[in-house]
Amino acid sequence: MDDSDKRAELRWVTAVRALDSLHRTTAWLRCASMAVLWTSLAWTPASARTHSALALLLATVGAVLSLLHAHPEARASLEEASERLPGLYRLFDHLDGARGRASFNLPGLAEGFGMAAMGLGLVGPYGPDGPGVSVMIVQLSALMVFVALVFVNIVCDAGYYAPSQHVKLGNDRSTGAADGWLVLLRRLIPVGALLIAGGLFVPDWTASLTAVPRAARVCVVLGVGAVAVVWWSFDRILDAAVTTAVDLERGVRDEACRDLHSMSKTGVSMAIEAEQSDHYERAEVRGLLRDALVRIEEMRLDWLDPGRGPGGTVGTLWDAVLCVMRGELRERCDLEPGSASVALPSTDYQLARRVVSDLVANAVRAGALKVVVSVRVARESDTHGGRAVRIRITVADDGPGMGSDALGRNSSLVVLKRDLDRYQGFIEFAACEGGGTRVDADWSSRQPAERWPVQAAIREGE
């Protein structure tokens, strides 16, 4: 897919989602305009009310249908309340099928013919005589607001932005570009609306219309020109949004490529150096490769859920550790629920990842059928009288127990112990009652206690 195709798809999807909000707002405004027009009938002579009400009826139906079209949650409530009305389901299916397409639909047709009926039979050539100047100005203004909003929805219809090829992005799908004659009609709408409105409301068709100063009528009619301004503005905003999305995607791709290259290169290089070392330890190479896999998996999760920062929660770390294990081994491993929400800063998070990865892998490799991991953090006084935080990770399993060479030369735990020593930490092994092993890894965080995130898992004096 080239850049132009991508832009076309983004343009259409952005238009669909942006216009959902626009339609919800303008639907309420059109209903408000109709409410003003119906209210104005109270100041219309009684002899003309039936005539005026009939002129408002079709546009009112269209406005209500448009409101239902723009608010799926309202349609869902009606569907639940009227299960015995199959016609209602067909109507709602029709409304759902019109989303993101440039086509005629029932609300649009009702509003279109309703505008004509109001223009001709309410304030235009066939409007009734009798309403005062104030009532006529209110009716004329409300009608033109309704007209302008209807035409804004027409010219900004997302279907006009659909590319010729079908698009599927998220839950949104297009059925191809709009028909050529609809595109032509769209271009004619701003000029045509001005000409039609001018022909209906500027001449002195009735005594009531004549009583309104012509300059005021001209100003009201020119308000329809806002359709062209809104259309032009929407196109410019749409172009800017698409350009921003494309630039962001390029930036994310570049950053992801750099991160993946750096992570893979670093992990593999360290494993190769360890393998070629004069003091080659198979367990160390194994641990380095496992750590590289976990880091890459963490990177993948971070791309899917960005914004977690340089550290992370134990729950995220746990997901990354499990993802590099075989399915049957994952089922043997559990994280204590209270530990998942513990947030660790960057250095402690990286060390915890290594600890959990090594200890869990060793436990399942030794034949444990159940491995339970818990993580706790606690405040304590440091050697300088300040406050520090210690992290303790406990891994308990039901395996055969640790052998005498648990910290021997060929054990990856030797490398792990070396890392913990740098943070005034230690690793201890103890036999569990009934069999199995409990391993405690404990170290002091480099980050002062006052800079730690507030969390319930930090306990005093532990």
Short mmCIF file of C-alpha atoms in Angstrom, two decimals:
data_model
loop_
_atom_site.label_atom_id
_atom_site.label_comp_id
_atom_site.label_asym_id
_atom_site.label_seq_id
_atom_site.Cartn_x
_atom_site.Cartn_y
_atom_site.Cartn_z
CA MET A 1 0.00 0.00 0.00
CA ASP A 2 1.51 3.33 -1.04
CA ASP A 3 1.28 6.57 0.90
CA SER A 4 -1.65 7.94 -1.12
CA ASP A 5 -3.75 4.82 -0.46
CA LYS A 6 -2.97 5.00 3.24
CA ARG A 7 -3.92 8.67 3.35
CA ALA A 8 -7.20 7.97 1.55
CA GLU A 9 -8.11 5.28 4.07
CA LEU A 10 -7.16 7.45 7.04
CA ARG A 11 -9.09 10.36 5.56
CA TRP A 12 -12.28 8.33 5.27
CA VAL A 13 -12.04 6.69 8.71
CA THR A 14 -11.21 10.03 10.36
CA ALA A 15 -14.19 11.61 8.62
CA VAL A 16 -16.52 8.82 9.77
CA ARG A 17 -15.47 9.12 13.40
CA ALA A 18 -15.36 12.91 13.47
CA LEU A 19 -18.77 13.21 11.84
CA ASP A 20 -20.33 10.88 14.38
CA SER A 21 -19.79 13.63 16.94
CA LEU A 22 -20.87 16.34 14.50
CA HIS A 23 -24.10 14.50 13.69
CA ARG A 24 -24.94 14.01 17.34
CA THR A 25 -24.56 17.73 17.98
CA THR A 26 -26.35 19.00 14.88
CA ALA A 27 -29.21 16.51 15.36
CA TRP A 28 -29.98 18.10 18.71
CA LEU A 29 -29.69 21.60 17.21
CA ARG A 30 -32.08 20.72 14.39
CA CYS A 31 -34.58 19.34 16.88
CA ALA A 32 -34.18 22.55 18.89
CA SER A 33 -34.90 24.58 15.74
CA MET A 34 -38.05 22.55 15.15
CA ALA A 35 -39.06 23.11 18.79
CA VAL A 36 -38.73 26.87 18.27
CA LEU A 37 -40.88 26.68 15.14
CA TRP A 38 -43.58 24.66 16.85
CA THR A 39 -43.54 27.07 19.81
CA SER A 40 -43.94 30.04 17.47
CA LEU A 41 -47.33 28.67 16.39
CA ALA A 42 -48.72 29.90 19.70
CA TRP A 43 -48.42 33.44 18.28
CA THR A 44 -49.82 32.49 14.90
CA PRO A 45 -53.50 33.25 14.20
CA ALA A 46 -55.73 30.27 15.00
CA SER A 47 -56.94 30.12 11.41
CA ALA A 48 -53.39 29.54 10.17
CA ARG A 49 -52.14 27.04 12.77
CA THR A 50 -53.28 23.90 10.99
CA HIS A 51 -51.68 25.09 7.77
CA SER A 52 -48.43 25.92 9.57
CA ALA A 53 -48.41 22.66 11.55
CA LEU A 54 -48.75 20.63 8.35
CA ALA A 55 -45.80 22.56 6.90
CA LEU A 56 -43.69 21.57 9.93
CA LEU A 57 -44.74 17.94 10.16
CA LEU A 58 -42.42 16.27 7.63
CA ALA A 59 -39.31 18.14 8.76
CA THR A 60 -40.10 17.24 12.37
CA VAL A 61 -40.25 13.54 11.46
CA GLY A 62 -36.92 13.87 9.66
CA ALA A 63 -35.31 15.64 12.62
CA VAL A 64 -36.43 12.91 15.04
CA LEU A 65 -35.18 10.16 12.72
CA SER A 66 -31.86 11.98 12.37
CA LEU A 67 -31.59 12.13 16.15
CA LEU A 68 -32.13 8.36 16.33
CA HIS A 69 -29.61 7.92 13.52
CA ALA A 70 -26.98 9.89 15.44
CA HIS A 71 -27.62 8.18 18.79
CA PRO A 72 -27.40 4.36 18.57
CA GLU A 73 -27.97 4.06 22.32
CA ALA A 74 -31.43 5.61 21.90
CA ARG A 75 -32.23 3.14 19.14
CA ALA A 76 -31.14 0.26 21.35
CA SER A 77 -33.53 1.40 24.08
CA LEU A 78 -36.40 1.62 21.62
CA GLU A 79 -35.62 -1.82 20.21
CA GLU A 80 -35.83 -3.33 23.68
CA ALA A 81 -39.12 -1.55 24.38
CA SER A 82 -40.80 -2.51 21.09
CA GLU A 83 -39.91 -6.11 20.29
CA ARG A 84 -43.25 -6.63 18.53
CA LEU A 85 -42.66 -4.00 15.86
CA PRO A 86 -40.63 -5.64 13.06
CA GLY A 87 -40.90 -2.47 10.97
CA LEU A 88 -38.88 -0.64 13.58
CA TYR A 89 -36.02 -3.12 13.21
CA ARG A 90 -36.00 -2.61 9.45
CA LEU A 91 -35.89 1.15 9.97
CA PHE A 92 -32.95 0.88 12.36
CA ASP A 93 -31.12 -1.49 10.02
CA HIS A 94 -31.57 1.12 7.29
CA LEU A 95 -30.15 3.82 9.57
CA ASP A 96 -27.16 1.66 10.54
CA GLY A 97 -26.44 0.85 6.89
CA ALA A 98 -26.22 4.55 5.99
CA ARG A 99 -23.25 5.24 8.28
CA GLY A 100 -20.15 6.31 6.38
CA ARG A 101 -21.86 6.15 2.97
CA ALA A 102 -22.88 8.93 0.60
CA SER A 103 -26.43 7.86 -0.16
CA PHE A 104 -30.01 8.92 0.32
CA ASN A 105 -31.59 7.74 3.54
CA LEU A 106 -34.99 8.18 5.15
CA PRO A 107 -34.01 10.94 7.63
CA GLY A 108 -32.28 12.91 4.89
CA LEU A 109 -35.21 12.63 2.49
CA ALA A 110 -37.70 13.62 5.19
CA GLU A 111 -35.61 16.62 6.17
CA GLY A 112 -35.04 17.61 2.53
CA PHE A 113 -38.71 17.56 1.56
CA GLY A 114 -39.55 19.00 4.97
CA MET A 115 -37.33 22.02 4.27
CA ALA A 116 -39.18 22.57 1.01
CA ALA A 117 -42.54 22.31 2.77
CA MET A 118 -41.51 24.81 5.45
CA GLY A 119 -39.99 27.20 2.94
CA LEU A 120 -43.08 27.21 0.77
CA GLY A 121 -45.87 26.79 3.31
CA LEU A 122 -44.61 28.49 6.47
CA VAL A 123 -42.66 31.67 5.67
CA GLY A 124 -42.40 31.61 1.86
CA PRO A 125 -44.78 32.16 -1.07
CA TYR A 126 -47.61 30.12 0.46
CA GLY A 127 -47.06 31.11 4.05
CA PRO A 128 -50.02 32.37 6.08
CA ASP A 129 -50.72 36.04 6.74
CA GLY A 130 -51.18 37.20 10.27
CA PRO A 131 -47.95 36.46 12.22
CA GLY A 132 -46.30 39.61 13.47
CA VAL A 133 -42.87 40.81 12.45
CA SER A 134 -41.20 39.35 15.55
CA VAL A 135 -42.78 35.93 15.01
CA MET A 136 -41.84 35.96 11.34
CA ILE A 137 -38.20 36.83 12.14
CA VAL A 138 -38.02 34.03 14.71
CA GLN A 139 -39.53 31.53 12.26
CA LEU A 140 -37.28 32.64 9.43
CA SER A 141 -34.15 32.47 11.61
CA ALA A 142 -35.01 29.03 13.05
CA LEU A 143 -35.78 27.71 9.58
CA MET A 144 -32.46 28.93 8.17
CA VAL A 145 -30.54 27.40 11.09
CA PHE A 146 -32.27 24.11 10.33
CA VAL A 147 -31.47 24.40 6.60
CA ALA A 148 -27.82 25.28 7.19
CA LEU A 149 -27.30 22.34 9.57
CA VAL A 150 -28.95 19.89 7.19
CA PHE A 151 -26.72 21.01 4.33
CA VAL A 152 -23.63 20.89 6.57
CA ASN A 153 -24.37 17.22 7.24
CA ILE A 154 -24.85 16.59 3.53
CA VAL A 155 -21.68 18.24 2.22
CA CYS A 156 -19.54 16.82 5.06
CA ASP A 157 -20.93 13.29 4.70
CA ALA A 158 -18.12 10.82 5.34
CA GLY A 159 -19.10 8.77 2.30
CA TYR A 160 -17.64 11.43 0.01
CA TYR A 161 -14.20 10.75 1.48
CA ALA A 162 -14.28 6.99 0.89
CA PRO A 163 -11.61 5.72 -1.56
CA SER A 164 -12.54 3.58 -4.56
CA GLN A 165 -11.23 0.39 -2.92
CA HIS A 166 -13.09 -1.03 0.05
CA VAL A 167 -11.64 -0.15 3.45
CA LYS A 168 -11.83 -2.01 6.75
CA LEU A 169 -10.23 -0.30 9.73
CA GLY A 170 -11.37 -1.28 13.20
CA ASN A 171 -15.16 -1.58 13.16
CA ASP A 172 -15.52 0.75 10.18
CA ARG A 173 -15.98 -0.49 6.63
CA SER A 174 -16.50 1.37 3.37
CA THR A 175 -18.25 0.15 0.25
CA GLY A 176 -16.26 2.21 -2.23
CA ALA A 177 -16.32 5.77 -3.50
CA ALA A 178 -19.48 7.84 -3.86
CA ASP A 179 -21.28 7.93 -7.22
CA GLY A 180 -20.15 10.68 -9.58
CA TRP A 181 -23.55 12.35 -9.75
CA LEU A 182 -23.66 12.56 -5.95
CA VAL A 183 -20.24 14.22 -5.94
CA LEU A 184 -21.54 16.76 -8.49
CA LEU A 185 -24.66 17.36 -6.39
CA ARG A 186 -22.48 17.97 -3.37
CA ARG A 187 -20.56 20.68 -5.18
CA LEU A 188 -23.76 22.41 -6.25
CA ILE A 189 -25.33 22.46 -2.78
CA PRO A 190 -23.79 25.67 -1.32
CA VAL A 191 -24.62 27.79 -4.36
CA GLY A 192 -27.97 26.10 -4.89
CA ALA A 193 -28.97 26.57 -1.26
CA LEU A 194 -28.21 30.30 -1.44
CA LEU A 195 -30.20 30.72 -4.68
CA ILE A 196 -33.19 28.76 -3.42
CA ALA A 197 -33.25 30.52 -0.03
CA GLY A 198 -32.92 33.90 -1.76
CA GLY A 199 -35.77 33.09 -4.12
CA LEU A 200 -38.05 31.97 -1.29
CA PHE A 201 -37.43 34.63 1.34
CA VAL A 202 -36.11 37.81 -0.28
CA PRO A 203 -39.10 38.69 -2.54
CA ASP A 204 -42.24 40.08 -0.91
CA TRP A 205 -44.41 37.01 -1.37
CA THR A 206 -46.81 37.64 1.52
CA ALA A 207 -47.80 40.56 3.69
CA SER A 208 -46.16 38.92 6.73
CA LEU A 209 -42.91 38.44 4.82
CA THR A 210 -43.06 42.00 3.48
CA ALA A 211 -43.31 43.33 7.01
CA VAL A 212 -39.82 41.98 7.72
CA PRO A 213 -37.15 44.40 6.44
CA ARG A 214 -35.58 43.07 3.29
CA ALA A 215 -32.08 43.74 4.62
CA ALA A 216 -32.82 41.43 7.57
CA ARG A 217 -34.08 38.73 5.20
CA VAL A 218 -30.96 39.03 3.06
CA CYS A 219 -28.72 38.68 6.12
CA VAL A 220 -30.61 35.59 7.28
CA VAL A 221 -30.38 34.03 3.81
CA LEU A 222 -26.64 34.72 3.59
CA GLY A 223 -26.23 32.62 6.72
CA VAL A 224 -26.62 29.58 4.47
CA GLY A 225 -23.21 30.50 3.08
CA ALA A 226 -21.78 29.12 6.32
CA VAL A 227 -22.23 25.69 4.70
CA ALA A 228 -19.33 26.37 2.34
CA VAL A 229 -17.17 27.75 5.16
CA VAL A 230 -17.81 24.69 7.36
CA TRP A 231 -17.10 22.35 4.43
CA TRP A 232 -13.81 24.09 3.60
CA SER A 233 -12.78 24.17 7.28
CA PHE A 234 -13.62 20.50 7.78
CA ASP A 235 -11.52 19.52 4.76
CA ARG A 236 -8.56 21.49 6.07
CA ILE A 237 -8.85 19.98 9.55
CA LEU A 238 -9.23 16.52 8.01
CA ASP A 239 -6.09 16.97 5.91
CA ALA A 240 -4.16 18.15 8.97
CA ALA A 241 -5.41 15.21 11.07
CA VAL A 242 -4.42 12.69 8.39
CA THR A 243 -0.97 14.24 7.98
CA THR A 244 -0.48 14.14 11.74
CA ALA A 245 -1.57 10.49 11.88
CA VAL A 246 0.83 9.54 9.07
CA ASP A 247 3.71 11.39 10.71
CA LEU A 248 2.99 9.75 14.07
CA GLU A 249 2.88 6.33 12.44
CA ARG A 250 6.22 6.93 10.76
CA GLY A 251 7.69 8.08 14.05
CA VAL A 252 6.38 5.03 15.87
CA ARG A 253 7.71 2.72 13.15
CA ASP A 254 11.14 4.34 13.26
CA GLU A 255 11.28 4.18 17.05
CA ALA A 256 10.05 0.57 17.08
CA CYS A 257 12.70 -0.45 14.52
CA ARG A 258 15.44 1.23 16.52
CA ASP A 259 14.25 -0.33 19.78
CA LEU A 260 13.93 -3.79 18.26
CA HIS A 261 17.34 -3.58 16.60
CA SER A 262 18.99 -2.31 19.77
CA MET A 263 17.27 -4.86 22.02
CA SER A 264 17.96 -7.84 19.76
CA LYS A 265 21.53 -6.79 19.02
CA THR A 266 22.33 -6.20 22.66
CA GLY A 267 20.82 -9.46 23.90
CA VAL A 268 22.39 -11.63 21.21
CA SER A 269 25.76 -9.89 21.51
CA MET A 270 25.87 -10.48 25.26
CA ALA A 271 25.01 -14.16 24.75
CA ILE A 272 27.71 -14.54 22.08
CA GLU A 273 30.31 -12.83 24.30
CA ALA A 274 29.38 -15.09 27.21
CA GLU A 275 29.59 -18.18 24.98
CA GLN A 276 33.01 -17.18 23.65
CA SER A 277 34.37 -16.23 27.05
CA ASP A 278 37.23 -18.22 28.60
CA HIS A 279 34.94 -18.62 31.61
CA TYR A 280 32.03 -19.93 29.56
CA GLU A 281 29.04 -20.88 31.66
CA ARG A 282 26.15 -22.52 29.87
CA ALA A 283 23.69 -21.36 32.54
CA GLU A 284 24.77 -17.75 32.05
CA VAL A 285 24.19 -17.93 28.29
CA ARG A 286 20.84 -19.56 28.89
CA GLY A 287 19.86 -16.81 31.32
CA LEU A 288 20.96 -14.06 28.93
CA LEU A 289 18.96 -15.51 26.06
CA ARG A 290 15.90 -15.92 28.25
CA ASP A 291 16.24 -12.36 29.48
CA ALA A 292 16.49 -11.12 25.86
CA LEU A 293 13.29 -12.98 24.97
CA VAL A 294 11.47 -11.47 27.93
CA ARG A 295 12.71 -7.99 27.06
CA ILE A 296 11.49 -8.36 23.47
CA GLU A 297 8.12 -9.58 24.72
CA GLU A 298 7.91 -6.61 27.09
CA MET A 299 8.68 -4.34 24.18
CA ARG A 300 5.85 -5.89 22.19
CA LEU A 301 3.42 -5.39 25.07
CA ASP A 302 4.59 -1.80 25.47
CA TRP A 303 3.92 -1.12 21.77
CA LEU A 304 0.39 -2.47 22.23
CA ASP A 305 -0.15 -0.46 25.43
CA PRO A 306 2.17 2.56 25.28
CA GLY A 307 2.71 5.11 27.98
CA ARG A 308 3.64 2.84 30.86
CA GLY A 309 6.96 4.62 31.31
CA PRO A 310 10.44 3.20 31.94
CA GLY A 311 9.23 1.04 34.83
CA GLY A 312 6.04 -0.97 35.03
CA THR A 313 3.78 -3.11 37.13
CA VAL A 314 4.53 -6.64 38.23
CA GLY A 315 1.43 -7.74 36.31
CA THR A 316 2.94 -6.50 33.06
CA LEU A 317 6.26 -8.15 33.89
CA TRP A 318 4.45 -11.42 34.65
CA ASP A 319 2.67 -11.37 31.28
CA ALA A 320 5.99 -10.95 29.50
CA VAL A 321 7.59 -13.83 31.45
CA LEU A 322 4.73 -16.21 30.71
CA CYS A 323 4.58 -15.36 27.01
CA VAL A 324 8.00 -16.88 26.35
CA MET A 325 7.07 -20.19 28.02
CA ARG A 326 5.28 -23.15 26.52
CA GLY A 327 1.56 -23.35 27.15
CA GLU A 328 1.68 -26.39 29.43
CA LEU A 329 4.32 -24.67 31.58
CA ARG A 330 2.32 -21.45 31.89
CA GLU A 331 -0.55 -23.37 33.46
CA ARG A 332 1.72 -24.36 36.34
CA CYS A 333 2.56 -20.75 37.26
CA ASP A 334 0.50 -18.31 39.32
CA LEU A 335 1.09 -14.73 40.44
CA GLU A 336 -0.38 -13.79 43.79
CA PRO A 337 -3.26 -11.38 42.93
CA GLY A 338 -2.09 -8.66 45.29
CA SER A 339 1.31 -8.53 43.58
CA ALA A 340 0.06 -7.67 40.09
CA SER A 341 -0.57 -4.00 40.90
CA VAL A 342 2.84 -3.36 42.50
CA ALA A 343 4.60 -0.69 40.42
CA LEU A 344 8.39 -0.74 40.19
CA PRO A 345 10.74 1.99 38.92
CA SER A 346 13.00 1.24 35.98
CA THR A 347 16.07 -0.33 37.67
CA ASP A 348 14.04 -2.45 40.08
CA TYR A 349 11.68 -3.48 37.30
CA GLN A 350 14.58 -4.77 35.20
CA LEU A 351 16.08 -6.67 38.11
CA ALA A 352 12.68 -8.11 39.08
CA ARG A 353 12.21 -9.29 35.52
CA ARG A 354 15.49 -11.21 35.70
CA VAL A 355 14.70 -12.64 39.13
CA VAL A 356 11.19 -13.81 38.24
CA SER A 357 12.27 -15.18 34.85
CA ASP A 358 15.19 -17.19 36.29
CA LEU A 359 13.45 -18.53 39.38
CA VAL A 360 10.25 -19.55 37.60
CA ALA A 361 12.15 -21.17 34.73
CA ASN A 362 14.35 -23.11 37.18
CA ALA A 363 11.32 -24.30 39.14
CA VAL A 364 9.39 -25.67 36.16
CA ARG A 365 12.54 -27.17 34.68
CA ALA A 366 13.10 -29.03 37.95
CA GLY A 367 9.67 -30.63 37.59
CA ALA A 368 7.47 -28.41 39.76
CA LEU A 369 3.77 -28.73 38.99
CA LYS A 370 2.80 -25.58 40.89
CA VAL A 371 4.79 -22.35 41.13
CA VAL A 372 3.46 -19.35 43.05
CA VAL A 373 5.16 -15.93 42.87
CA SER A 374 4.59 -12.98 45.19
CA VAL A 375 6.18 -9.52 45.19
CA ARG A 376 6.23 -7.19 48.18
CA VAL A 377 7.84 -3.82 48.81
CA ALA A 378 8.48 -2.33 52.26
CA ARG A 379 9.96 0.88 53.65
CA GLU A 380 12.91 0.72 56.01
CA SER A 381 15.58 2.98 57.47
CA ASP A 382 18.82 3.08 55.51
CA THR A 383 22.36 3.36 56.88
CA HIS A 384 22.24 7.17 56.64
CA GLY A 385 19.05 7.55 58.65
CA GLY A 386 16.87 8.10 55.62
CA ARG A 387 14.03 6.03 54.25
CA ALA A 388 14.58 3.30 51.68
CA VAL A 389 12.45 0.68 49.99
CA ARG A 390 13.27 -3.01 49.81
CA ILE A 391 11.77 -5.38 47.28
CA ARG A 392 11.21 -9.03 48.08
CA ILE A 393 10.23 -11.64 45.52
CA THR A 394 9.18 -15.05 46.78
CA VAL A 395 8.88 -18.09 44.52
CA ALA A 396 7.41 -21.20 46.11
CA ASP A 397 7.08 -24.50 44.23
CA ASP A 398 6.14 -28.11 44.89
CA GLY A 399 9.13 -29.57 43.06
CA PRO A 400 11.69 -32.11 44.29
CA GLY A 401 13.68 -29.46 46.12
CA MET A 402 16.97 -27.69 45.47
CA GLY A 403 20.08 -29.76 44.97
CA SER A 404 23.39 -29.19 46.68
CA ASP A 405 24.71 -27.36 43.60
CA ALA A 406 21.93 -24.76 43.52
CA LEU A 407 24.53 -22.01 43.59
CA GLY A 408 27.16 -24.04 41.82
CA ARG A 409 29.24 -23.04 38.87
CA ASN A 410 26.72 -24.20 36.26
CA SER A 411 23.73 -22.51 37.85
CA SER A 412 22.19 -19.33 36.44
CA LEU A 413 21.50 -18.34 40.05
CA VAL A 414 25.17 -17.48 40.42
CA VAL A 415 24.74 -14.62 37.95
CA LEU A 416 21.49 -13.63 39.66
CA LYS A 417 23.16 -13.53 43.08
CA ARG A 418 25.89 -11.35 41.61
CA ASP A 419 23.26 -8.86 40.42
CA LEU A 420 21.53 -8.81 43.81
CA ASP A 421 24.80 -8.18 45.63
CA ARG A 422 25.10 -4.85 43.80
CA TYR A 423 21.91 -3.69 45.57
CA GLN A 424 22.65 -4.97 49.07
CA GLY A 425 20.51 -7.96 48.27
CA PHE A 426 20.56 -11.68 48.82
CA ILE A 427 18.89 -14.88 47.72
CA GLU A 428 17.83 -17.57 50.19
CA PHE A 429 16.49 -21.11 49.77
CA ALA A 430 14.32 -23.01 52.20
CA ALA A 431 12.47 -26.30 52.05
CA CYS A 432 8.69 -26.10 52.15
CA GLU A 433 6.64 -28.29 54.42
CA GLY A 434 5.32 -31.23 52.43
CA GLY A 435 8.02 -30.86 49.79
CA GLY A 436 9.12 -28.20 47.39
CA THR A 437 11.25 -25.10 47.73
CA ARG A 438 10.78 -21.51 48.75
CA VAL A 439 13.20 -18.99 47.27
CA ASP A 440 13.37 -15.40 48.56
CA ALA A 441 15.18 -12.74 46.55
CA ASP A 442 15.54 -9.43 48.39
CA TRP A 443 17.27 -6.15 47.54
CA SER A 444 17.23 -2.44 48.29
CA SER A 445 15.87 -0.03 45.69
CA ARG A 446 18.12 2.70 44.34
CA GLN A 447 15.14 5.07 44.23
CA PRO A 448 14.47 6.94 47.51
CA ALA A 449 11.23 6.06 49.30
CA GLU A 450 9.75 9.55 48.82
CA ARG A 451 9.99 9.18 45.04
CA TRP A 452 8.19 5.85 44.92
CA PRO A 453 4.64 5.76 43.58
CA VAL A 454 1.98 5.69 46.28
CA GLN A 455 0.64 2.15 46.54
CA ALA A 456 -0.97 0.00 49.20
CA ALA A 457 1.66 -2.69 48.77
CA ILE A 458 4.34 -0.61 50.52
CA ARG A 459 4.22 -1.52 54.17
CA GLU A 460 6.07 0.05 57.06
CA GLY A 461 8.68 -1.88 58.99
CA GLU A 462 8.75 -5.04 56.89
#
